[in-house]
Coordinates of C-alpha atoms and ligand atoms in Angstrom, one line a residue:
X1 CA 141.5 -66.0 -195.0
X2 CA 144.4 -64.9 -192.7
X3 CA 142.8 -62.1 -190.7
X4 CA 146.1 -61.4 -188.8
X5 CA 148.0 -60.8 -192.1
X6 CA 145.2 -58.6 -193.4
X7 CA 145.2 -56.5 -190.1
X8 CA 149.0 -56.2 -190.3
X9 CA 148.8 -55.1 -194.0
X10 CA 146.2 -52.4 -193.3
X11 CA 147.9 -51.2 -190.2
X12 CA 151.1 -50.7 -192.1
X13 CA 149.2 -48.8 -194.8
X14 CA 147.7 -46.6 -192.1
X15 CA 151.1 -45.9 -190.5
X16 CA 152.6 -45.1 -193.9
X17 CA 149.8 -42.6 -194.8
X18 CA 151.4 -39.2 -194.5
X19 CA 148.5 -36.9 -195.4
X20 CA 144.8 -36.8 -194.7
X21 CA 144.2 -37.7 -198.4
X22 CA 146.4 -40.8 -198.2
X23 CA 144.7 -41.9 -195.0
X24 CA 141.3 -41.5 -196.5
X25 CA 142.4 -43.7 -199.4
X26 CA 143.4 -46.4 -197.0
X27 CA 140.1 -46.1 -195.2
X28 CA 138.1 -46.4 -198.4
X29 CA 140.2 -49.5 -199.4
X30 CA 139.4 -51.2 -196.1
X31 CA 136.0 -49.9 -194.9
X32 CA 134.5 -48.3 -197.9
X33 CA 131.5 -49.7 -199.9
X34 CA 133.9 -52.1 -201.7
X35 CA 136.6 -52.2 -199.0
X36 CA 138.3 -55.4 -198.1
X37 CA 136.8 -55.7 -194.7
X38 CA 133.3 -54.7 -196.0
X39 CA 133.6 -57.5 -198.6
X40 CA 134.5 -59.9 -195.8
X41 CA 131.4 -58.9 -193.8
X42 CA 129.3 -59.2 -197.0
X43 CA 130.6 -62.7 -197.6
X44 CA 129.2 -63.9 -194.3
X45 CA 125.8 -64.5 -195.9
X46 CA 127.3 -67.2 -198.1
X47 CA 128.7 -69.2 -195.2
X48 CA 127.1 -72.0 -193.4
X49 CA 125.0 -70.7 -190.5
X50 CA 127.2 -72.3 -187.8
X51 CA 130.3 -70.5 -188.9
X52 CA 128.7 -67.1 -189.1
X53 CA 128.7 -66.0 -185.4
X54 CA 132.4 -66.8 -184.8
X55 CA 133.6 -65.2 -188.1
X56 CA 131.1 -62.3 -187.8
X57 CA 132.6 -61.5 -184.4
X58 CA 136.2 -61.6 -185.7
X59 CA 135.4 -59.4 -188.7
X60 CA 133.6 -56.8 -186.5
X61 CA 136.5 -56.8 -184.1
X62 CA 138.9 -56.2 -187.0
X63 CA 136.7 -53.5 -188.3
X64 CA 136.7 -51.6 -184.9
X65 CA 140.4 -52.0 -184.6
X66 CA 141.0 -50.5 -188.0
X67 CA 138.6 -47.7 -187.4
X68 CA 140.4 -46.9 -184.1
X69 CA 143.8 -47.0 -185.8
X70 CA 142.6 -44.6 -188.6
X71 CA 141.2 -42.2 -186.0
X72 CA 144.4 -42.2 -184.1
X73 CA 146.5 -41.6 -187.2
X74 CA 144.1 -38.8 -188.3
X75 CA 144.8 -37.1 -184.9
X76 CA 148.5 -37.5 -185.4
X77 CA 148.4 -36.0 -188.9
X78 CA 146.3 -33.0 -187.7
X79 CA 148.6 -32.3 -184.9
X80 CA 151.6 -32.4 -187.3
X81 CA 149.8 -30.1 -189.7
X82 CA 149.2 -27.6 -186.9
X83 CA 152.8 -27.7 -185.8
X84 CA 154.0 -27.1 -189.3
X85 CA 151.7 -24.2 -189.7
X86 CA 152.7 -22.6 -186.4
X87 CA 156.3 -23.0 -187.4
X88 CA 155.6 -21.4 -190.8
X89 CA 153.7 -18.5 -189.3
X90 CA 156.0 -17.7 -186.4
X91 CA 156.5 -14.0 -185.7
X92 CA 159.7 -12.8 -184.3
X93 CA 158.6 -10.4 -181.6
X94 CA 162.1 -9.2 -181.0
X95 CA 162.2 -7.5 -184.5
X96 CA 162.1 -3.7 -184.2
X97 CA 158.5 -2.4 -184.6
X98 CA 157.6 -0.6 -187.8
X99 CA 157.5 3.2 -187.2
X100 CA 153.9 4.4 -186.8
X101 CA 152.8 7.2 -189.0
X102 CA 153.1 10.4 -187.1
X103 CA 151.1 13.6 -187.5
X104 CA 152.6 17.0 -188.0
X105 CA 151.7 20.5 -186.8
X106 CA 151.0 22.8 -189.8
X107 CA 153.4 25.7 -190.1
X108 CA 150.5 28.1 -189.6
X109 CA 149.6 26.5 -186.3
X110 CA 153.3 26.4 -185.3
X111 CA 154.0 30.1 -186.1
X112 CA 150.7 31.2 -184.4
X113 CA 151.9 29.4 -181.3
X114 CA 155.3 31.1 -181.5
X115 CA 153.7 34.5 -181.9
X116 CA 151.3 33.9 -179.0
X117 CA 154.2 32.7 -176.8
X118 CA 156.2 35.9 -177.5
X119 CA 153.3 38.3 -176.9
X120 CA 152.1 36.4 -173.9
X121 CA 155.5 37.1 -172.3
X122 CA 154.8 40.8 -172.9
X123 CA 151.5 40.6 -171.1
X124 CA 149.1 40.3 -174.1
X125 CA 146.1 38.0 -174.1
X126 CA 144.5 36.3 -177.1
X127 CA 141.2 37.7 -178.4
X128 CA 138.9 36.4 -181.1
X129 CA 136.2 37.6 -183.5
X130 CA 134.0 36.0 -186.1
X131 CA 135.1 35.3 -189.7
X132 CA 131.8 36.7 -191.0
X133 CA 131.7 40.3 -190.1
X134 CA 129.3 43.2 -190.6
X135 CA 130.2 46.3 -192.5
X136 CA 130.4 48.4 -189.4
X137 CA 133.1 46.3 -187.6
X138 CA 135.1 45.5 -190.7
X139 CA 135.1 49.0 -192.2
X140 CA 132.9 51.8 -190.7
X141 CA 134.2 51.8 -187.1
X142 CA 137.8 51.5 -188.5
X143 CA 137.3 54.9 -190.2
X144 CA 136.7 53.3 -193.6
X145 CA 133.4 55.0 -194.9
X146 CA 131.5 53.5 -197.8
X147 CA 133.1 55.4 -200.7
X148 CA 136.6 55.3 -199.1
X149 CA 139.2 54.0 -201.6
X150 CA 140.7 51.8 -198.9
X151 CA 137.7 49.5 -199.5
X152 CA 139.3 48.7 -202.9
X153 CA 142.6 48.1 -201.2
X154 CA 141.2 45.0 -199.8
X155 CA 139.2 43.1 -202.4
X156 CA 136.3 42.0 -200.4
X157 CA 134.1 38.9 -200.5
X158 CA 130.5 40.0 -199.9
X159 CA 127.8 37.6 -198.7
X160 CA 124.2 37.6 -199.8
X161 CA 122.9 38.0 -196.2
X162 CA 122.6 41.5 -194.9
X163 CA 123.0 43.0 -191.4
X164 CA 120.3 45.1 -189.5
X165 CA 121.4 48.2 -191.5
X166 CA 120.8 46.5 -194.8
X167 CA 124.5 46.2 -195.6
X168 CA 125.8 43.0 -197.0
X169 CA 127.8 40.9 -194.5
X170 CA 131.5 40.3 -195.5
X171 CA 134.2 37.7 -194.9
X172 CA 136.5 39.9 -192.8
X173 CA 139.3 41.3 -194.9
X174 CA 141.6 41.8 -191.9
X175 CA 141.7 41.0 -188.2
X176 CA 141.3 44.7 -187.3
X177 CA 137.6 44.3 -186.5
X178 CA 138.7 42.4 -183.4
X179 CA 140.1 45.7 -182.2
X180 CA 136.6 47.1 -182.3
X181 CA 135.0 44.1 -180.7
X182 CA 137.5 44.0 -177.9
X183 CA 137.2 47.7 -177.1
X184 CA 133.4 47.6 -177.2
X185 CA 133.2 44.6 -174.9
X186 CA 135.6 45.6 -172.1
X187 CA 137.2 48.5 -170.3
X188 CA 140.6 50.0 -171.0
X189 CA 143.5 49.4 -170.6
X190 CA 143.7 46.8 -173.4
X191 CA 146.6 44.6 -174.4
X192 CA 145.5 41.8 -176.9
X193 CA 146.6 39.9 -179.9
X194 CA 144.0 38.4 -182.3
X195 CA 145.2 35.7 -184.6
X196 CA 142.8 34.3 -187.2
X197 CA 141.6 33.8 -190.7
X198 CA 141.0 36.6 -193.2
X199 CA 139.7 36.7 -196.7
X200 CA 140.5 38.6 -199.9
X201 CA 140.0 38.0 -203.6
X202 CA 143.5 37.2 -204.6
X203 CA 145.4 34.2 -205.8
X204 CA 149.1 33.8 -206.8
X205 CA 152.5 32.6 -205.3
X206 CA 152.1 34.9 -202.3
X207 CA 148.3 35.3 -202.1
X208 CA 145.5 32.9 -201.3
X209 CA 141.8 33.9 -200.9
X210 CA 142.0 32.8 -197.3
X211 CA 145.1 33.5 -195.2
X212 CA 146.0 34.4 -191.6
X213 CA 146.7 37.6 -189.8
X214 CA 147.5 38.5 -186.2
X215 CA 146.2 41.8 -184.9
X216 CA 147.8 43.5 -182.0
X217 CA 146.2 46.3 -179.9
X218 CA 147.5 48.1 -176.9
X219 CA 145.5 50.9 -175.3
X220 CA 146.6 52.8 -172.2
X221 CA 146.8 56.3 -170.8
X222 CA 150.2 57.3 -172.0
X223 CA 151.1 55.1 -174.9
X224 CA 153.2 56.5 -177.6
X225 CA 155.0 55.6 -180.8
X226 CA 158.2 54.6 -178.8
X227 CA 156.2 51.8 -177.2
X228 CA 155.1 50.6 -180.6
X229 CA 158.6 50.5 -181.9
X230 CA 160.1 48.9 -178.9
X231 CA 157.4 46.2 -178.7
X232 CA 157.6 45.3 -182.3
X233 CA 161.4 45.4 -182.4
X234 CA 161.5 43.0 -179.5
X235 CA 158.9 40.8 -181.2
X236 CA 160.7 40.4 -184.5
X237 CA 164.0 39.6 -182.8
X238 CA 162.4 37.0 -180.6
X239 CA 160.5 35.6 -183.5
X240 CA 163.4 35.2 -185.9
X241 CA 165.6 34.2 -183.0
X242 CA 168.3 36.8 -183.8
X243 CA 169.1 39.7 -181.6
X244 CA 170.8 41.8 -184.3
X245 CA 168.0 42.0 -186.9
X246 CA 168.0 45.5 -188.4
X247 CA 164.5 47.1 -188.4
X248 CA 163.1 50.3 -189.8
X249 CA 159.7 52.0 -189.7
X250 CA 158.6 53.5 -192.9
X251 CA 155.7 56.1 -193.0
X252 CA 152.6 54.6 -194.5
X253 CA 148.8 55.0 -194.5
X254 CA 146.0 53.1 -192.9
X255 CA 142.6 54.8 -192.2
X256 CA 142.5 53.4 -188.7
X257 CA 145.9 54.6 -187.5
X258 CA 147.6 58.0 -187.4
X259 CA 150.5 58.1 -187.8
X260 CA 150.9 54.9 -189.7
X261 CA 154.0 52.9 -190.5
X262 CA 155.2 49.8 -192.2
X263 CA 157.9 47.8 -190.4
X264 CA 160.7 46.4 -192.5
X265 CA 163.4 44.0 -191.4
X266 CA 166.9 43.7 -192.9
X267 CA 167.5 40.9 -195.3
X268 CA 169.9 39.8 -198.0
X269 CA 168.5 38.8 -201.4
X270 CA 170.4 36.8 -203.9
X271 CA 169.3 35.1 -207.1
X272 CA 167.5 32.2 -205.4
X273 CA 167.9 32.9 -201.7
X274 CA 166.5 35.2 -199.1
X275 CA 168.3 35.5 -195.8
X276 CA 166.4 37.3 -193.0
X277 CA 168.2 39.3 -190.4
X278 CA 171.3 40.5 -192.3
X279 CA 172.3 42.3 -195.4
X280 CA 171.4 45.6 -196.9
X281 CA 168.0 44.9 -198.4
X282 CA 164.6 45.5 -196.7
X283 CA 161.6 43.3 -196.4
X284 CA 158.2 44.6 -195.3
X285 CA 156.6 42.5 -192.5
X286 CA 153.8 44.3 -191.0
X287 CA 151.6 47.4 -190.8
X288 CA 151.1 49.4 -187.7
X289 CA 150.4 52.8 -186.2
X290 CA 148.8 54.8 -183.4
X291 CA 145.1 54.0 -183.1
X292 CA 143.2 56.8 -184.9
X293 CA 141.1 59.1 -182.6
X294 CA 138.1 58.4 -184.8
X295 CA 138.4 54.7 -184.0
X296 CA 138.6 55.4 -180.3
X297 CA 135.5 57.6 -180.6
X298 CA 133.6 55.0 -182.5
X299 CA 134.0 52.6 -179.5
X300 CA 133.2 55.3 -177.0
X301 CA 136.7 56.0 -175.6
X302 CA 138.0 59.6 -175.1
X303 CA 141.1 60.1 -177.2
X304 CA 142.2 62.7 -174.8
X305 CA 142.5 60.1 -172.1
X306 CA 143.3 56.8 -174.0
X307 CA 145.8 56.2 -176.7
X308 CA 147.5 53.2 -178.1
X309 CA 149.0 51.4 -181.0
X310 CA 147.9 48.6 -183.2
X311 CA 149.5 46.4 -185.8
X312 CA 148.6 43.7 -188.2
X313 CA 150.9 41.0 -189.6
X314 CA 150.5 38.2 -192.1
X315 CA 151.1 34.9 -190.2
X316 CA 151.5 32.8 -193.4
X317 CA 153.9 35.4 -194.8
X318 CA 156.2 35.3 -191.7
X319 CA 156.0 31.5 -191.7
X320 CA 157.2 31.5 -195.3
X321 CA 160.1 33.8 -194.4
X322 CA 161.1 32.0 -191.2
X323 CA 160.9 28.5 -192.6
X324 CA 161.8 29.1 -196.2
X325 CA 158.6 28.0 -197.8
X326 CA 158.4 29.4 -201.3
X327 CA 154.7 29.1 -202.4
X328 CA 151.8 30.2 -200.2
X329 CA 149.3 28.1 -202.2
X330 CA 150.9 24.9 -201.0
X331 CA 149.9 25.7 -197.4
X332 CA 146.3 24.9 -198.1
X333 CA 146.6 21.9 -200.5
X334 CA 146.6 19.3 -197.8
X335 CA 149.5 17.3 -199.3
X336 CA 150.8 15.0 -196.6
X337 CA 154.3 14.9 -198.2
X338 CA 154.4 18.7 -197.9
X339 CA 153.3 18.5 -194.3
X340 CA 155.8 15.8 -193.5
X341 CA 158.5 18.1 -194.9
X342 CA 157.5 21.5 -193.5
X343 CA 155.4 20.4 -190.5
X344 CA 156.5 20.3 -186.9
X345 CA 156.4 17.4 -184.4
X346 CA 153.5 17.5 -182.0
X347 CA 154.3 18.0 -178.3
X348 CA 157.2 20.2 -179.1
X349 CA 155.3 23.3 -178.0
X350 CA 157.1 26.6 -178.8
X351 CA 157.9 28.6 -175.7
X352 CA 160.2 31.6 -175.3
X353 CA 162.2 29.9 -172.6
X354 CA 162.5 26.4 -174.2
X355 CA 163.2 27.7 -177.7
X356 CA 160.6 28.6 -180.3
X357 CA 161.4 26.5 -183.2
X358 CA 164.0 23.9 -182.0
Ligands
LIG401 N1 144.6 45.8 -191.1 C1 145.8 46.1 -191.8 C2 145.9 45.3 -193.1 O1 145.2 44.3 -193.1 C3 147.0 46.0 -191.0 C4 147.1 46.9 -189.8 C5 146.5 46.6 -188.6 C6 147.7 48.2 -190.0 C7 146.6 47.4 -187.5 C8 147.8 49.0 -188.9 C9 147.2 48.7 -187.7 O2 146.6 45.5 -194.0

């Protein structure tokens, strides 16, 4: 048996093995249960005793050499596999990063910020009141007694709970109760706006059961209708970002103001377009008036000393007008594609000096 030739043959097979499986096949062929070296070791038993030590030593040496060669080759193959995998899975970090999904500010939030920015410039602060109101704040103190037809003007959601007077609580039908809360809680003069949610039983293209209003209230010693007109005219021109918007005040009726008016702005209507700020048509945008003496009395103010004006405007409605959104119901569907389209970028905070709607 030429051990040198056998070693050379197995070593060549080891070097030629190009995968872990091929290498394993070589190992089984040499060192496995029926491997060639194993067979040699087994054959020692049949030899004369004096030959066994020398051959036994030579076979063992061959066995160790082959084991070492296989281990070394296995290491090489593993390193090569790792290299190949790293090459395959390489990431090019110089590629442009994928754009991260970015949130949007809802048009209602945007427009609320715009309105607050404009009135803040005129010295108004923001006031708040609860969505669940009692009958007194939502109706009674605003000069709307129980059988008053104005209660039907605003289809009310009544709750099962009742207030201390046994009247059912309501979801506020307008932001006007914040007038009452503000005047009861502080001392005149007052100059506040109160944006917030309001609720009425209504549902179509331009009505949803929950929508948003902003209330305005200014009370001082010598306030008159001219202040109301000037303030609201300045407001709509700032809000629609046009200095030449035609405005008009039309006589109207609200129980809590006297006289009352509705403010219209000029617009142009064509078959499928509405342009605000020019043209010969009119569009109603808010209700307003001088605060009714009975309202002042209800909150303990002397109408001979204090007067003022109030207004209420639909935030969603002016958002639709300013940004050309046709259906109010879509505001509250939570459709991300809609928000992507009509929403505003965060961090672009509306200010009167930086531009409201950039
Ligand atoms: N509260 C009235 C409404 O919801 C709006 C309004 C507020 C009118 C203040 C006049 C003064 O229709």
